[in-house]
């Protein structure tokens, strides 16, 4: 996947690129609107990660330009401008998703995968692991064709961890994915522990679940 | 009371006072006028009689050999003239009221008496006019005067009303325009069609003032935008940097734990900024209220979203709604955050095996939704401050940033929802939202 990161903050762009390259994406960086406009015209990107607040350009104009190319890149807007009207306008102009800053890189990757599946018709929505199968489209988990009943949040948690398998995931990252950006007083990591406990219980009824690894004081990791 | 009604009322009352004053003063005045007129007429008649006597001689009136008297009454005894010879030359020239007996009837007259001398004889001339006749004309005059005054009052009150209405029209336009302002940003300055300088001044003053308020709101909006960008961008960088460090396989375990601690601190900082921004944005009217929200649907969605947390804390979550209520012109996601925060607090500060009841029922002309928990409760001395974003109260967990409830209150204000809270330590807390018509 070829990704264009349009971001005027060098520090943020560097972290984004570092992460995406690790995930085997091919990345370009445009630090301003003019540069981005040129790159969009010349290259063929699968993804454009677009910051709306550019010094020389309105990000929404850039989105319009991306939409007018003969190939249709998937556009995810990344912005500190969280106003509803911006979001409505951005999505209305054809952006595929919208992430308000600050966002988690893992969340971004999950969104990119979801957009790819939708936009580029990726059929492989079934993940197989240790005899289990997770179908992200049908939202089912099974073992030897035997369906395992999970709650919505347990499914989301397992799916998210599968997406980021072999990576340590902190309770905070998991919490943010499950509850999104609901602004409440604080987060309670115990809820994640309870969900993991339930997941282990439900899955271990079929097969051992030692591949769900607890990283002490940090979080969890799926070793697959 | 409206200014126009007050002015009209004042004008009507002042006129009535003037009329009452006139009614009190009018009878003696008219009486006086009637007497003066009568006296004048009697004197004119006296002059005519004296002229006739000087032309024709007294003999026509006082026959020789008679007792030297002449008297004449008109048919209804309203007037009389009498000439009588008198022996003594007493000089009399008066006009006064006196009683006279006419054909066995006593009648009060206004009588002009005059003595005069003709050919060495003295005569007394008396011309009288019945007092009843004078009284009648006094009453007639009074009656007409009253009719006239009543007509004048009615006409002037209506004229005043119409004039006030025309005069105050610009003020009514200004008031109507002010009433329409929901938020300063919706105000558009307009000129007003009037020649009254006070109204022109008032209109210009309001236009200028609203302009300043709009500027202030605009600046605040820009400030919020800038803060969002300036603060959230470095937080974004830090968050992403930490996430990248967490993926580094070389990272020793003890550093990973420190990184997680940093991540938590950053998360708290992010939440505080976002909470403050959310409150400012709501207060700055940057959220749309264009949705219809069913309270039952809202409650059920919050319940579905939070049920697993209640379960994890072994807290029972009950919903007991009587009927439903639809909020017009609302913002669903804000209302969701509002209710979510209250229920989330109810879970967090509950006791093991405790319960939470979300109950709702029509109350008065609205609907009341209450969230009752069996938790640790809030001490009475803290209750007045729980919604104060500037006063941080120590929660039982020492973790919260203290902005959850200010968000709840801001969202409630934004939707004109009345929010009340009642709590007893060790017994529980009840938050009630009273929804009315918006």
CSV table of N, CA and C in Angstrom, one decimal, chain B residues 73-224:
chain,number,residue,atom,x,y,z
B,73,UNK,N,-97.4,89.5,34.5
B,73,UNK,CA,-96.7,88.2,34.6
B,73,UNK,C,-96.9,87.5,33.3
B,74,UNK,N,-95.9,86.7,32.9
B,74,UNK,CA,-96.2,85.9,31.7
B,74,UNK,C,-96.9,84.6,32.2
B,75,UNK,N,-97.3,83.9,31.2
B,75,UNK,CA,-98.3,82.8,31.5
B,75,UNK,C,-97.8,81.8,32.6
B,76,UNK,N,-96.5,81.4,32.5
B,76,UNK,CA,-96.0,80.4,33.4
B,76,UNK,C,-95.3,81.0,34.6
B,77,UNK,N,-95.6,82.3,34.8
B,77,UNK,CA,-95.0,83.0,36.0
B,77,UNK,C,-93.5,82.9,36.0
B,78,UNK,N,-92.9,82.9,34.8
B,78,UNK,CA,-91.4,82.8,34.8
B,78,UNK,C,-90.9,84.2,35.0
B,79,UNK,N,-91.6,85.2,34.5
B,79,UNK,CA,-91.1,86.6,34.6
B,79,UNK,C,-92.2,87.5,35.1
B,80,UNK,N,-91.9,88.5,35.7
B,80,UNK,CA,-92.9,89.6,36.0
B,80,UNK,C,-92.3,91.0,36.0
B,81,UNK,N,-93.1,91.9,35.7
B,81,UNK,CA,-92.7,93.4,35.8
B,81,UNK,C,-93.8,94.1,36.7
B,82,UNK,N,-93.3,94.8,37.6
B,82,UNK,CA,-94.3,95.6,38.4
B,82,UNK,C,-93.8,97.0,38.6
B,83,UNK,N,-94.8,98.0,38.4
B,83,UNK,CA,-94.4,99.4,38.7
B,83,UNK,C,-95.4,99.8,39.8
B,84,UNK,N,-94.9,100.4,40.8
B,84,UNK,CA,-95.8,100.7,41.9
B,84,UNK,C,-95.4,102.1,42.4
B,85,UNK,N,-96.4,102.9,42.6
B,85,UNK,CA,-96.1,104.3,43.1
B,85,UNK,C,-95.8,104.1,44.6
B,86,UNK,N,-94.7,104.8,45.0
B,86,UNK,CA,-94.4,104.7,46.5
B,86,UNK,C,-94.4,106.1,47.1
B,87,UNK,N,-94.8,106.2,48.3
B,87,UNK,CA,-95.0,107.6,48.9
B,87,UNK,C,-93.6,108.2,49.2
B,88,UNK,N,-92.7,107.4,49.7
B,88,UNK,CA,-91.4,108.0,50.2
B,88,UNK,C,-90.3,107.8,49.1
B,89,UNK,N,-89.5,108.8,49.0
B,89,UNK,CA,-88.5,108.8,48.0
B,89,UNK,C,-87.3,107.9,48.5
B,90,UNK,N,-87.5,106.6,48.7
B,90,UNK,CA,-86.4,105.8,49.2
B,90,UNK,C,-85.6,105.3,47.9
B,91,UNK,N,-84.3,105.5,47.9
B,91,UNK,CA,-83.5,105.1,46.7
B,91,UNK,C,-83.1,103.6,46.8
B,92,UNK,N,-83.6,102.9,45.9
B,92,UNK,CA,-83.3,101.5,45.8
B,92,UNK,C,-82.8,101.1,44.4
B,93,UNK,N,-81.7,100.4,44.3
B,93,UNK,CA,-81.2,99.9,43.0
B,93,UNK,C,-80.5,98.6,43.2
B,94,UNK,N,-81.2,97.5,43.4
B,94,UNK,CA,-80.6,96.3,43.8
B,94,UNK,C,-81.0,95.1,42.9
B,95,UNK,N,-80.3,94.0,42.9
B,95,UNK,CA,-80.7,92.8,42.2
B,95,UNK,C,-80.5,91.7,43.3
B,96,UNK,N,-81.5,91.0,43.7
B,96,UNK,CA,-81.4,90.0,44.7
B,96,UNK,C,-82.5,88.9,44.6
B,97,UNK,N,-82.3,87.9,45.3
B,97,UNK,CA,-83.3,86.8,45.3
B,97,UNK,C,-84.4,87.2,46.3
B,98,UNK,N,-85.6,86.9,46.0
B,98,UNK,CA,-86.6,87.2,47.0
B,98,UNK,C,-87.9,86.4,46.6
B,99,UNK,N,-88.7,86.1,47.6
B,99,UNK,CA,-89.9,85.3,47.4
B,99,UNK,C,-91.1,86.2,47.1
B,100,UNK,N,-91.9,85.7,46.2
B,100,UNK,CA,-93.1,86.5,45.8
B,100,UNK,C,-94.3,85.6,45.8
B,101,UNK,N,-95.4,86.2,46.2
B,101,UNK,CA,-96.7,85.4,46.2
B,101,UNK,C,-97.4,85.8,44.9
B,102,UNK,N,-97.6,84.8,44.1
B,102,UNK,CA,-98.3,85.1,42.8
B,102,UNK,C,-99.5,84.1,42.7
B,103,UNK,N,-100.7,84.7,42.7
B,103,UNK,CA,-101.9,83.9,42.7
B,103,UNK,C,-101.8,82.7,43.7
B,104,UNK,N,-101.6,83.0,44.9
B,104,UNK,CA,-101.5,82.1,46.0
B,104,UNK,C,-100.4,81.1,45.9
B,105,UNK,N,-99.4,81.4,45.1
B,105,UNK,CA,-98.3,80.5,45.0
B,105,UNK,C,-97.0,81.3,45.3
B,106,UNK,N,-96.2,80.7,46.2
B,106,UNK,CA,-94.9,81.4,46.5
B,106,UNK,C,-93.9,80.9,45.5
B,107,UNK,N,-93.3,81.9,44.9
B,107,UNK,CA,-92.2,81.6,43.8
B,107,UNK,C,-91.0,82.4,44.2
B,108,UNK,N,-89.8,81.8,44.0
B,108,UNK,CA,-88.6,82.5,44.3
B,108,UNK,C,-88.1,83.1,43.0
B,109,UNK,N,-87.9,84.4,43.1
B,109,UNK,CA,-87.4,85.1,41.9
B,109,UNK,C,-86.1,85.8,42.1
B,110,UNK,N,-85.4,86.0,41.0
B,110,UNK,CA,-84.3,87.0,41.0
B,110,UNK,C,-84.9,88.3,40.6
B,111,UNK,N,-84.8,89.2,41.5
B,111,UNK,CA,-85.6,90.5,41.4
B,111,UNK,C,-84.7,91.7,41.3
B,112,UNK,N,-84.9,92.5,40.2
B,112,UNK,CA,-84.2,93.8,40.1
B,112,UNK,C,-85.2,94.9,40.6
B,113,UNK,N,-84.7,95.6,41.6
B,113,UNK,CA,-85.6,96.7,42.2
B,113,UNK,C,-84.9,98.0,41.9
B,114,UNK,N,-85.8,99.0,41.5
B,114,UNK,CA,-85.3,100.3,41.2
B,114,UNK,C,-86.3,101.4,41.5
B,115,UNK,N,-85.9,102.4,42.2
B,115,UNK,CA,-86.9,103.5,42.4
B,115,UNK,C,-86.5,104.6,41.5
B,116,UNK,N,-87.6,105.3,41.0
B,116,UNK,CA,-87.4,106.4,40.1
B,116,UNK,C,-88.5,107.5,40.3
B,117,UNK,N,-88.2,108.6,39.8
B,117,UNK,CA,-89.2,109.7,40.0
B,117,UNK,C,-89.7,110.2,38.7
B,118,UNK,N,-91.0,110.3,38.6
B,118,UNK,CA,-91.6,110.9,37.3
B,118,UNK,C,-92.7,112.0,37.8
B,119,UNK,N,-92.5,113.1,37.3
B,119,UNK,CA,-93.4,114.3,37.6
B,119,UNK,C,-93.6,114.4,39.1
B,120,UNK,N,-92.6,114.3,39.9
B,120,UNK,CA,-92.7,114.5,41.3
B,120,UNK,C,-93.2,113.3,42.1
B,121,UNK,N,-93.7,112.3,41.3
B,121,UNK,CA,-94.1,111.0,42.0
B,121,UNK,C,-93.0,110.0,42.0
B,122,UNK,N,-92.9,109.2,43.1
B,122,UNK,CA,-91.9,108.2,43.2
B,122,UNK,C,-92.5,106.8,42.9
B,123,UNK,N,-91.7,106.1,42.1
B,123,UNK,CA,-92.2,104.7,41.7
B,123,UNK,C,-91.1,103.7,42.0
B,124,UNK,N,-91.6,102.5,42.3
B,124,UNK,CA,-90.7,101.3,42.5
B,124,UNK,C,-90.9,100.3,41.3
B,125,UNK,N,-89.8,100.2,40.5
B,125,UNK,CA,-89.9,99.2,39.4
B,125,UNK,C,-89.3,97.9,39.9
B,126,UNK,N,-90.0,96.8,39.6
B,126,UNK,CA,-89.4,95.5,39.9
B,126,UNK,C,-89.5,94.6,38.7
B,127,UNK,N,-88.4,94.0,38.3
B,127,UNK,CA,-88.4,93.0,37.2
B,127,UNK,C,-87.8,91.7,37.8
B,128,UNK,N,-88.6,90.7,37.7
B,128,UNK,CA,-88.2,89.4,38.3
B,128,UNK,C,-88.1,88.2,37.3
B,129,UNK,N,-87.2,87.3,37.6
B,129,UNK,CA,-87.1,86.1,36.7
B,129,UNK,C,-87.1,84.9,37.7
B,130,UNK,N,-87.9,84.0,37.4
B,130,UNK,CA,-88.0,82.8,38.3
B,130,UNK,C,-86.7,82.1,38.5
B,131,UNK,N,-86.3,81.8,39.7
B,131,UNK,CA,-85.1,81.0,40.0
B,131,UNK,C,-85.1,79.7,39.4
B,132,UNK,N,-86.3,79.0,39.3
B,132,UNK,CA,-86.4,77.7,38.7
B,132,UNK,C,-85.9,77.7,37.3
B,133,UNK,N,-86.3,78.7,36.6
B,133,UNK,CA,-85.9,78.8,35.2
B,133,UNK,C,-84.4,78.9,35.1
B,134,UNK,N,-83.8,79.7,36.0
B,134,UNK,CA,-82.4,79.8,35.9
B,134,UNK,C,-81.7,78.4,36.2
B,135,UNK,N,-82.3,77.8,37.3
B,135,UNK,CA,-81.8,76.4,37.7
B,135,UNK,C,-81.8,75.5,36.5
B,136,UNK,N,-82.9,75.5,35.8
B,136,UNK,CA,-83.1,74.6,34.6
B,136,UNK,C,-81.9,74.8,33.6
B,137,UNK,N,-81.7,76.1,33.3
B,137,UNK,CA,-80.6,76.3,32.3
B,137,UNK,C,-79.3,75.9,32.9
B,138,UNK,N,-79.1,76.1,34.2
B,138,UNK,CA,-77.9,75.6,34.8
B,138,UNK,C,-77.7,74.1,34.6
B,139,UNK,N,-78.8,73.3,34.9
B,139,UNK,CA,-78.7,71.9,34.7
B,139,UNK,C,-78.4,71.5,33.3
B,140,UNK,N,-79.1,72.2,32.4
B,140,UNK,CA,-78.9,71.9,31.0
B,140,UNK,C,-77.4,72.1,30.6
B,141,UNK,N,-76.9,73.2,31.0
B,141,UNK,CA,-75.6,73.6,30.7
B,141,UNK,C,-74.6,72.5,31.3
B,142,UNK,N,-74.9,72.1,32.5
B,142,UNK,CA,-74.0,71.1,33.1
B,142,UNK,C,-74.1,69.8,32.4
B,143,UNK,N,-75.3,69.4,32.0
B,143,UNK,CA,-75.4,68.1,31.3
B,143,UNK,C,-74.6,68.1,30.0
B,144,UNK,N,-74.8,69.2,29.2
B,144,UNK,CA,-74.1,69.3,27.9
B,144,UNK,C,-72.6,69.3,28.2
B,145,UNK,N,-72.2,70.0,29.2
B,145,UNK,CA,-70.7,70.1,29.5
B,145,UNK,C,-70.2,68.7,29.8
B,146,UNK,N,-71.0,67.9,30.5
B,146,UNK,CA,-70.5,66.5,30.9
B,146,UNK,C,-70.4,65.7,29.6
B,147,UNK,N,-71.4,65.7,28.7
B,147,UNK,CA,-71.4,65.0,27.5
B,147,UNK,C,-70.2,65.4,26.7
B,148,UNK,N,-69.9,66.6,26.7
B,148,UNK,CA,-68.8,67.1,25.9
B,148,UNK,C,-67.5,66.6,26.4
B,149,UNK,N,-67.4,66.7,27.8
B,149,UNK,CA,-66.1,66.2,28.4
B,149,UNK,C,-65.9,64.7,28.1
B,150,UNK,N,-67.0,63.9,28.3
B,150,UNK,CA,-66.9,62.5,28.1
B,150,UNK,C,-66.4,62.2,26.6
B,151,UNK,N,-67.0,62.9,25.7
B,151,UNK,CA,-66.6,62.7,24.3
B,151,UNK,C,-65.2,63.1,24.1
B,152,UNK,N,-64.8,64.2,24.7
B,152,UNK,CA,-63.4,64.7,24.6
B,152,UNK,C,-62.4,63.6,25.1
B,153,UNK,N,-62.8,63.0,26.3
B,153,UNK,CA,-61.9,62.0,26.9
B,153,UNK,C,-61.8,60.8,26.0
B,154,UNK,N,-62.9,60.3,25.5
B,154,UNK,CA,-62.9,59.1,24.7
B,154,UNK,C,-62.1,59.4,23.4
B,155,UNK,N,-62.3,60.5,22.8
B,155,UNK,CA,-61.6,60.8,21.5
B,155,UNK,C,-60.1,60.9,21.8
B,156,UNK,N,-59.8,61.7,22.9
B,156,UNK,CA,-58.3,61.9,23.1
B,156,UNK,C,-57.6,60.6,23.5
B,157,UNK,N,-58.3,59.7,24.3
B,157,UNK,CA,-57.7,58.5,24.7
B,157,UNK,C,-57.4,57.6,23.4
B,158,UNK,N,-58.4,57.6,22.5
B,158,UNK,CA,-58.1,56.8,21.3
B,158,UNK,C,-57.0,57.4,20.5
B,159,UNK,N,-57.0,58.8,20.4
B,159,UNK,CA,-56.0,59.4,19.7
B,159,UNK,C,-54.6,59.1,20.3
B,160,UNK,N,-54.6,59.2,21.7
B,160,UNK,CA,-53.3,58.9,22.4
B,160,UNK,C,-52.8,57.5,22.1
B,161,UNK,N,-53.8,56.6,22.1
B,161,UNK,CA,-53.4,55.2,21.9
B,161,UNK,C,-52.8,55.0,20.5
B,162,UNK,N,-53.5,55.6,19.5
B,162,UNK,CA,-53.0,55.5,18.1
B,162,UNK,C,-51.6,56.2,18.0
B,163,UNK,N,-51.5,57.3,18.6
B,163,UNK,CA,-50.3,58.1,18.5
B,163,UNK,C,-49.1,57.3,19.2
B,164,UNK,N,-49.4,56.8,20.4
B,164,UNK,CA,-48.4,56.1,21.1
B,164,UNK,C,-47.9,54.9,20.3
B,165,UNK,N,-48.9,54.2,19.7
B,165,UNK,CA,-48.6,53.0,18.9
B,165,UNK,C,-47.6,53.4,17.8
B,166,UNK,N,-47.9,54.5,17.1
B,166,UNK,CA,-47.1,54.9,16.0
B,166,UNK,C,-45.7,55.3,16.5
B,167,UNK,N,-45.8,56.1,17.6
B,167,UNK,CA,-44.5,56.7,18.2
B,167,UNK,C,-43.6,55.5,18.7
B,168,UNK,N,-44.2,54.5,19.3
B,168,UNK,CA,-43.4,53.5,19.9
B,168,UNK,C,-43.1,52.3,19.0
B,169,UNK,N,-43.6,52.4,17.8
B,169,UNK,CA,-43.4,51.3,16.8
B,169,UNK,C,-41.9,50.9,16.7
B,170,UNK,N,-41.0,51.8,16.6
B,170,UNK,CA,-39.6,51.4,16.5
B,170,UNK,C,-39.1,50.7,17.7
B,171,UNK,N,-39.6,51.0,18.9
B,171,UNK,CA,-39.2,50.4,20.1
B,171,UNK,C,-39.7,48.9,20.1
B,172,UNK,N,-40.9,48.8,19.6
B,172,UNK,CA,-41.5,47.4,19.5
B,172,UNK,C,-40.7,46.6,18.5
B,173,UNK,N,-40.2,47.2,17.4
B,173,UNK,CA,-39.4,46.5,16.4
B,173,UNK,C,-38.1,46.0,17.1
B,174,UNK,N,-37.5,47.0,17.9
B,174,UNK,CA,-36.2,46.6,18.5
B,174,UNK,C,-36.4,45.5,19.5
B,175,UNK,N,-37.5,45.6,20.3
B,175,UNK,CA,-37.7,44.5,21.4
B,175,UNK,C,-37.9,43.2,20.7
B,176,UNK,N,-38.7,43.2,19.6
B,176,UNK,CA,-39.0,41.9,18.9
B,176,UNK,C,-37.7,41.3,18.3
B,177,UNK,N,-36.8,42.2,17.8
B,177,UNK,CA,-35.6,41.7,17.3
B,177,UNK,C,-34.7,41.1,18.4
B,178,UNK,N,-34.7,41.8,19.6
B,178,UNK,CA,-33.9,41.3,20.7
B,178,UNK,C,-34.4,39.9,21.2
B,179,UNK,N,-35.8,39.8,21.2
B,179,UNK,CA,-36.4,38.5,21.6
B,179,UNK,C,-35.9,37.4,20.8
B,180,UNK,N,-35.7,37.7,19.5
B,180,UNK,CA,-35.4,36.6,18.5
B,180,UNK,C,-34.0,36.1,18.7
B,181,UNK,N,-33.1,36.8,19.4
B,181,UNK,CA,-31.7,36.4,19.4
B,181,UNK,C,-31.6,35.2,20.4
B,182,UNK,N,-31.3,34.0,19.8
B,182,UNK,CA,-31.0,32.8,20.6
B,182,UNK,C,-29.6,32.9,21.1
B,183,UNK,N,-28.7,33.2,20.2
B,183,UNK,CA,-27.3,33.3,20.5
B,183,UNK,C,-26.8,34.6,19.8
B,184,UNK,N,-25.8,35.3,20.4
B,184,UNK,CA,-25.3,36.5,19.7
B,184,UNK,C,-24.9,36.3,18.3
B,185,UNK,N,-24.4,35.1,17.9
B,185,UNK,CA,-24.0,35.0,16.5
B,185,UNK,C,-25.1,35.1,15.5
B,186,UNK,N,-26.3,34.9,16.0
B,186,UNK,CA,-27.5,34.9,15.0
B,186,UNK,C,-27.9,36.4,14.8
B,187,UNK,N,-27.4,37.3,15.5
B,187,UNK,CA,-27.8,38.7,15.4
B,187,UNK,C,-27.3,39.4,14.1
B,188,UNK,N,-28.1,40.0,13.3
B,188,UNK,CA,-27.6,40.8,12.2
B,188,UNK,C,-28.0,42.3,12.5
B,189,UNK,N,-27.1,43.2,12.5
B,189,UNK,CA,-27.4,44.6,12.7
B,189,UNK,C,-28.3,45.2,11.6
B,190,UNK,N,-29.3,45.9,12.0
B,190,UNK,CA,-30.3,46.5,11.1
B,190,UNK,C,-30.5,48.0,11.4
B,191,UNK,N,-30.8,48.8,10.4
B,191,UNK,CA,-31.2,50.2,10.7
B,191,UNK,C,-32.7,50.2,11.1
B,192,UNK,N,-33.1,51.3,11.7
B,192,UNK,CA,-34.5,51.4,12.1
B,192,UNK,C,-35.1,52.6,11.5
B,193,UNK,N,-36.4,52.5,11.0
B,193,UNK,CA,-37.0,53.6,10.3
B,193,UNK,C,-37.8,54.5,11.3
B,194,UNK,N,-37.1,55.5,11.8
B,194,UNK,CA,-37.8,56.4,12.7
B,194,UNK,C,-37.1,57.8,12.7
B,195,UNK,N,-37.8,58.8,13.1
B,195,UNK,CA,-37.2,60.1,13.3
B,195,UNK,C,-36.9,60.4,14.7
B,196,UNK,N,-37.3,59.5,15.6
B,196,UNK,CA,-37.1,59.7,17.1
B,196,UNK,C,-35.6,59.4,17.4
B,197,UNK,N,-34.9,60.5,17.8
B,197,UNK,CA,-33.5,60.3,18.0
B,197,UNK,C,-33.1,59.3,19.1
B,198,UNK,N,-34.0,59.2,20.1
B,198,UNK,CA,-33.7,58.3,21.2
B,198,UNK,C,-33.7,56.8,20.7
B,199,UNK,N,-34.7,56.5,19.8
B,199,UNK,CA,-34.8,55.2,19.3
B,199,UNK,C,-33.6,54.9,18.4
B,200,UNK,N,-33.2,55.9,17.6
B,200,UNK,CA,-32.1,55.7,16.7
B,200,UNK,C,-30.8,55.4,17.5
B,201,UNK,N,-30.7,56.2,18.6
B,201,UNK,CA,-29.6,56.0,19.5
B,201,UNK,C,-29.6,54.6,20.1
B,202,UNK,N,-30.8,54.2,20.6
B,202,UNK,CA,-30.9,52.9,21.3
B,202,UNK,C,-30.5,51.8,20.3
B,203,UNK,N,-31.1,51.9,19.0
B,203,UNK,CA,-30.8,50.9,18.0
B,203,UNK,C,-29.3,50.8,17.7
B,204,UNK,N,-28.7,52.0,17.5
B,204,UNK,CA,-27.3,52.0,17.2
B,204,UNK,C,-26.5,51.4,18.4
B,205,UNK,N,-26.9,51.7,19.6
B,205,UNK,CA,-26.2,51.2,20.8
B,205,UNK,C,-26.3,49.7,20.8
B,206,UNK,N,-27.5,49.1,20.6
B,206,UNK,CA,-27.7,47.7,20.6
B,206,UNK,C,-26.8,47.0,19.5
B,207,UNK,N,-26.9,47.6,18.3
B,207,UNK,CA,-26.1,47.1,17.2
B,207,UNK,C,-24.6,47.1,17.5
B,208,UNK,N,-24.1,48.2,18.1
B,208,UNK,CA,-22.7,48.2,18.5
B,208,UNK,C,-22.3,47.2,19.5
B,209,UNK,N,-23.2,47.1,20.5
B,209,UNK,CA,-23.0,46.2,21.6
B,209,UNK,C,-22.9,44.7,21.2
B,210,UNK,N,-23.9,44.4,20.3
B,210,UNK,CA,-24.0,43.0,19.8
B,210,UNK,C,-22.8,42.7,18.9
B,211,UNK,N,-22.3,43.8,18.2
B,211,UNK,CA,-21.1,43.6,17.4
B,211,UNK,C,-19.9,43.2,18.3
B,212,UNK,N,-19.8,43.9,19.4
B,212,UNK,CA,-18.7,43.6,20.3
B,212,UNK,C,-18.9,42.2,20.9
B,213,UNK,N,-20.1,41.9,21.2
B,213,UNK,CA,-20.3,40.5,21.8
B,213,UNK,C,-19.9,39.5,20.7
B,214,UNK,N,-20.4,39.7,19.5
B,214,UNK,CA,-20.1,38.8,18.4
B,214,UNK,C,-18.5,38.6,18.2
B,215,UNK,N,-17.9,39.8,18.3
B,215,UNK,CA,-16.4,39.8,18.1
B,215,UNK,C,-15.8,38.9,19.2
B,216,UNK,N,-16.3,39.1,20.5
B,216,UNK,CA,-15.8,38.4,21.6
B,216,UNK,C,-16.0,36.9,21.4
B,217,UNK,N,-17.2,36.5,20.9
B,217,UNK,CA,-17.5,35.1,20.7
B,217,UNK,C,-16.6,34.5,19.6
B,218,UNK,N,-16.4,35.4,18.6
B,218,UNK,CA,-15.6,34.9,17.4
B,218,UNK,C,-14.1,34.7,17.9
B,219,UNK,N,-13.6,35.7,18.8
B,219,UNK,CA,-12.3,35.5,19.3
B,219,UNK,C,-12.2,34.3,20.1
B,220,UNK,N,-13.2,34.0,20.9
B,220,UNK,CA,-13.2,32.8,21.8
B,220,UNK,C,-13.1,31.6,20.9
B,221,UNK,N,-13.9,31.6,19.8
B,221,UNK,CA,-14.0,30.5,18.9
B,221,UNK,C,-12.6,30.2,18.3
B,222,UNK,N,-12.0,31.3,17.9
B,222,UNK,CA,-10.6,31.2,17.3
B,222,UNK,C,-9.7,30.7,18.3
B,223,UNK,N,-9.8,31.2,19.6
B,223,UNK,CA,-8.9,30.8,20.6
B,223,UNK,C,-9.1,29.3,20.9
B,224,UNK,N,-10.3,28.8,20.9
B,224,UNK,CA,-10.6,27.4,21.1
B,224,UNK,C,-9.9,26.6,20.0
